[in-house]
Each structure stands twice: as C-alpha cells, then as structure tokens.
Amino acid sequence: MEPFEAIVDEHGVVVMRVCRALLGPDDAQDAWSETFLAALRAYPDLRPDSNVRGWLVTIAHRKAVDQIRKMARAPRSSNELPELGTQDDRAEPDRELRAALDALPTKQRGAVIYRYLADLPYSEVGVLLDSSEVAARRSAADGIATLRKTYRKGTE
Amino acid sequence: MITDTRTDQEIVADLSGAFAGTDAEAVELLAHLAERADHDGLLDVAYRTVDSPVGSLLLAVSPAGLVRVAFEREIFDTVLADLATAISPRILRTGRRTDDVARQLDEYFAGRRRRFDVVVDLQLVHGFRRSVIAHLQEIPYGATESYAAVAIAAGSPAAVRAVGTACAHNPVPLVVPCHRVIRSDGTIGRYLGGAEAKAALLALESDAD
C-alpha cells in the first residue's frame, strides 16, 4: 500500500478543484481538509484495487453536501458575506465560470464537475448523483449545453 | 457589444483547467492536515528529509519515537513503502515530531553534540538483532568496538557475522551508532550509508575534543 503522503501528492490538486467548484474558495479549504482527514482514517482498510481518485472525490462529495447543509441551517448574516471584488478576485480567477456553474440545476452541475473536473467515468458520476450512468451522461451534456449559453467570453 | 459564444470543447477545456489552488495554499493545507492527523491520533509515521554531510537523510518518527533514519542510497521511496507495509500507510511528510531529531543531528554534525537525547522506537528490530542494537547504544562517542566484541557483549560470541547483519539492518543509524563498530584488524568495514560516510563519521568524532 502506498504511503498516504503519495496519495495526497497525486490527488490533492484534483480534490481541491472539486471542492472549490462545489463550495467556493473559502469553504473549499475546510472541505479539502475534512476529506483527506476522513480518507486518512479509512485508508488502511481501502481495498488494494480501488480507484483512489474516485474514492476521494466520493468523500469530497459527501463533505461538500454536509457543509452545504450546515450552511443552510446557519445562514450567514448579510454582513458576513464575502465582499465582491476584494480578496475573492485574487483567490478565484474563475468567477464567471463559477457563476455559470452555480446557476445550473443540481444534477447538471454535479455531473459537469465530476465528469470534467474530477475526470470520473459516467458510471461513477451516476453513483455520486444517485442516477444511472445514462442519466449522468445526459446531465453532463445538458450542463455543457447550458454553459454554452450562459458562460460567454469577452462579454462587453 | 461583443459576444463570443464558447464552443463545447472550449468550455470543457476551461473546466478542466479551472479552480486550481496555489502552491502556497497546498503547502498550508498539507501542514494543517498533518497537524489535525497528529491531534486525532492518525499520524502513524511522520517523516521529513534533511541535508547532512553524509548526504540527504530521511527521518521517520512513530508515536513511540524515532523509528527510522535512512540514507539516500537506500532510496527514500522504497524506505517509505517499507514503512507503509511494516508499520502503517498513514504516513505524512511534516516537521511535527521530526524537528527535534533534525536539530540534534545538525548539532552532531557540527561537532556540538555527543549524545542523542531522542526516544528510539525499535519496533522494526527483533530477536538477536535487537540485543545488538541495544548494546550499540552504549558505545560512547569517539570510541569504536569490533564486531567480535559486540558479539560477546550481545551474549553470542560466535555470532560475529550476525552482528554485521544486525548493524547493516540498524533502522536508526547515526542515532544508534553502528558506525562505531569496525573490524578486528582496525579497518572500518561496511556501512549502510557507504564506507565513505562511515569514515567521515569516525573522523568527525575523533576530531572533536
């Protein structure tokens, strides 16, 4: 079994991108830490033939869902919302893409993130979204089609 | 108003390059992960590498103490893979728990330290090898002892070759000074870190007052 350090080295970036896409830059760090801590805990029992990236993204998905639920229960007051145009611009050059992603229906958004950011096969995307493989493929295609309309470059 | 609609391929390309964090963030996250893992009792092996006059060294610490010191020629990836198998795959690179021994090694190589004040975890050594390692810890700085003398001290005078094997498999060289064991004819013999490293260590220890 590989040292866990090697797992973080190899997959840390992908998990971070998934967390940022799902949650935004601030909450992504918490989700990333929670994901790898949970993964570290379970790692010795991971079956040797497992798809490690899929396993990690599955944990990240659950952690993100937990975090979104937590935020929904305890909404931030308006003066705690991140101010636009300050720190966020530096932290996130992909603001427009995020806005377009955030506007997608939940399944389409998940399908696009897990297929194209995490590079998971549709069979695994389907498991994460409680969908069939066929439905996951359709959600991803619909998501991209919507992004084509909503995410434009050079908008003036 | 210019509106240039992206193609599907461009959107997919943007997505696969999007939301990357910075390297600084990654370093910080890893440090934070090691800290939390340690706090939660999930850091079974903490390791770091340091530079030294005898080349890069890997230092690995278990909750029970310093469990492994490895020379670069042992190939660190192999050493870590062996630790993952022998102890636990919950291994992270971190200064936590490893800083102290790193500092003491620095002092040793600078000639300012003669004894290591480090708790050693000998879980990787068993049986006769363990009694050899236990005896090695008693050979003082600047002194040497022959393989034959160590065999006698470890309770098996005939086991001279086995002493050589035990030294060659010392999991914590430098801190447990197997470099102080030499041949009866006064030649320095073999060393896990290379004969040159052994000669350098003996020279270091004989130079210091």
PDB file of C-alpha atoms in Angstrom, chain B residues 4-89:
ATOM      1  CA  ASP B   4     -18.325  35.457 -28.462  1.00  0.00           C
ATOM      2  CA  THR B   5     -20.005  32.199 -27.512  1.00  0.00           C
ATOM      3  CA  ARG B   6     -17.660  29.403 -26.497  1.00  0.00           C
ATOM      4  CA  THR B   7     -17.715  26.002 -28.117  1.00  0.00           C
ATOM      5  CA  ASP B   8     -18.287  22.854 -26.069  1.00  0.00           C
ATOM      6  CA  GLN B   9     -14.592  21.970 -26.353  1.00  0.00           C
ATOM      7  CA  GLU B  10     -13.583  25.380 -25.022  1.00  0.00           C
ATOM      8  CA  ILE B  11     -15.954  25.044 -22.097  1.00  0.00           C
ATOM      9  CA  VAL B  12     -14.617  21.589 -21.293  1.00  0.00           C
ATOM     10  CA  ALA B  13     -11.043  22.897 -21.599  1.00  0.00           C
ATOM     11  CA  ASP B  14     -11.874  25.798 -19.272  1.00  0.00           C
ATOM     12  CA  LEU B  15     -13.452  23.418 -16.789  1.00  0.00           C
ATOM     13  CA  SER B  16     -10.515  21.059 -16.729  1.00  0.00           C
ATOM     14  CA  GLY B  17      -8.166  23.972 -16.004  1.00  0.00           C
ATOM     15  CA  ALA B  18     -10.423  25.793 -13.582  1.00  0.00           C
ATOM     16  CA  PHE B  19     -10.385  26.285  -9.823  1.00  0.00           C
ATOM     17  CA  ALA B  20      -6.733  25.418  -9.327  1.00  0.00           C
ATOM     18  CA  GLY B  21      -5.410  26.494  -5.956  1.00  0.00           C
ATOM     19  CA  THR B  22      -1.964  27.980  -5.433  1.00  0.00           C
ATOM     20  CA  ASP B  23       1.143  26.074  -4.374  1.00  0.00           C
ATOM     21  CA  ALA B  24       1.322  28.133  -1.184  1.00  0.00           C
ATOM     22  CA  GLU B  25      -2.213  27.081  -0.360  1.00  0.00           C
ATOM     23  CA  ALA B  26      -1.308  23.435  -0.970  1.00  0.00           C
ATOM     24  CA  VAL B  27       1.666  23.655   1.410  1.00  0.00           C
ATOM     25  CA  GLU B  28      -0.501  25.264   4.076  1.00  0.00           C
ATOM     26  CA  LEU B  29      -3.245  22.679   3.656  1.00  0.00           C
ATOM     27  CA  LEU B  30      -0.785  19.827   3.954  1.00  0.00           C
ATOM     28  CA  ALA B  31       0.686  21.284   7.147  1.00  0.00           C
ATOM     29  CA  HIS B  32      -2.806  21.722   8.535  1.00  0.00           C
ATOM     30  CA  LEU B  33      -3.691  18.138   7.594  1.00  0.00           C
ATOM     31  CA  ALA B  34      -0.609  16.778   9.390  1.00  0.00           C
ATOM     32  CA  GLU B  35      -1.474  18.826  12.460  1.00  0.00           C
ATOM     33  CA  ARG B  36      -5.036  17.554  12.593  1.00  0.00           C
ATOM     34  CA  ALA B  37      -3.956  13.985  11.827  1.00  0.00           C
ATOM     35  CA  ASP B  38      -1.484  14.143  14.703  1.00  0.00           C
ATOM     36  CA  HIS B  39      -4.144  15.569  17.008  1.00  0.00           C
ATOM     37  CA  ASP B  40      -6.609  12.835  16.060  1.00  0.00           C
ATOM     38  CA  GLY B  41      -4.045  10.063  16.518  1.00  0.00           C
ATOM     39  CA  LEU B  42      -3.960   9.301  12.778  1.00  0.00           C
ATOM     40  CA  LEU B  43      -0.344  10.194  12.103  1.00  0.00           C
ATOM     41  CA  ASP B  44       1.283   6.766  12.428  1.00  0.00           C
ATOM     42  CA  VAL B  45       4.520   7.856  10.771  1.00  0.00           C
ATOM     43  CA  ALA B  46       5.736  11.451  10.427  1.00  0.00           C
ATOM     44  CA  TYR B  47       8.764  11.948   8.230  1.00  0.00           C
ATOM     45  CA  ARG B  48      10.965  14.587   6.762  1.00  0.00           C
ATOM     46  CA  THR B  49      14.222  14.709   4.841  1.00  0.00           C
ATOM     47  CA  VAL B  50      17.248  16.757   5.863  1.00  0.00           C
ATOM     48  CA  ASP B  51      20.604  17.543   4.278  1.00  0.00           C
ATOM     49  CA  SER B  52      23.720  16.393   6.055  1.00  0.00           C
ATOM     50  CA  PRO B  53      27.455  15.987   5.389  1.00  0.00           C
ATOM     51  CA  VAL B  54      26.767  12.316   4.586  1.00  0.00           C
ATOM     52  CA  GLY B  55      24.010  13.135   2.098  1.00  0.00           C
ATOM     53  CA  SER B  56      20.255  13.501   2.424  1.00  0.00           C
ATOM     54  CA  LEU B  57      18.702  11.666   5.329  1.00  0.00           C
ATOM     55  CA  LEU B  58      15.126  10.574   5.853  1.00  0.00           C
ATOM     56  CA  LEU B  59      13.898  10.769   9.446  1.00  0.00           C
ATOM     57  CA  ALA B  60      10.718   8.900  10.377  1.00  0.00           C
ATOM     58  CA  VAL B  61       9.010   9.140  13.749  1.00  0.00           C
ATOM     59  CA  SER B  62       6.196   6.955  15.088  1.00  0.00           C
ATOM     60  CA  PRO B  63       4.111   7.894  18.135  1.00  0.00           C
ATOM     61  CA  ALA B  64       6.598   5.783  20.146  1.00  0.00           C
ATOM     62  CA  GLY B  65       9.727   7.552  18.907  1.00  0.00           C
ATOM     63  CA  LEU B  66      12.321   7.736  16.145  1.00  0.00           C
ATOM     64  CA  VAL B  67      11.670   4.611  14.113  1.00  0.00           C
ATOM     65  CA  ARG B  68      13.864   5.048  11.033  1.00  0.00           C
ATOM     66  CA  VAL B  69      16.831   7.014   9.776  1.00  0.00           C
ATOM     67  CA  ALA B  70      17.615   6.273   6.144  1.00  0.00           C
ATOM     68  CA  PHE B  71      20.431   7.221   3.804  1.00  0.00           C
ATOM     69  CA  GLU B  72      19.699   8.478   0.320  1.00  0.00           C
ATOM     70  CA  ARG B  73      21.293   5.393  -1.246  1.00  0.00           C
ATOM     71  CA  GLU B  74      18.544   3.293   0.341  1.00  0.00           C
ATOM     72  CA  ILE B  75      16.085   5.157  -1.965  1.00  0.00           C
ATOM     73  CA  PHE B  76      13.546   7.110   0.083  1.00  0.00           C
ATOM     74  CA  ASP B  77      10.514   5.911  -1.874  1.00  0.00           C
ATOM     75  CA  THR B  78      11.491   2.331  -1.096  1.00  0.00           C
ATOM     76  CA  VAL B  79      12.072   3.186   2.561  1.00  0.00           C
ATOM     77  CA  LEU B  80       8.618   4.819   2.795  1.00  0.00           C
ATOM     78  CA  ALA B  81       6.955   1.897   1.031  1.00  0.00           C
ATOM     79  CA  ASP B  82       8.619  -0.472   3.519  1.00  0.00           C
ATOM     80  CA  LEU B  83       7.421   1.658   6.448  1.00  0.00           C
ATOM     81  CA  ALA B  84       3.901   1.639   4.996  1.00  0.00           C
ATOM     82  CA  THR B  85       3.995  -2.155   4.975  1.00  0.00           C
ATOM     83  CA  ALA B  86       5.789  -2.717   8.272  1.00  0.00           C
ATOM     84  CA  ILE B  87       4.094  -0.028  10.382  1.00  0.00           C
ATOM     85  CA  SER B  88       1.179   1.746   8.710  1.00  0.00           C
ATOM     86  CA  PRO B  89       0.405   3.501   5.431  1.00  0.00           C
TER      87      PRO B  89
END
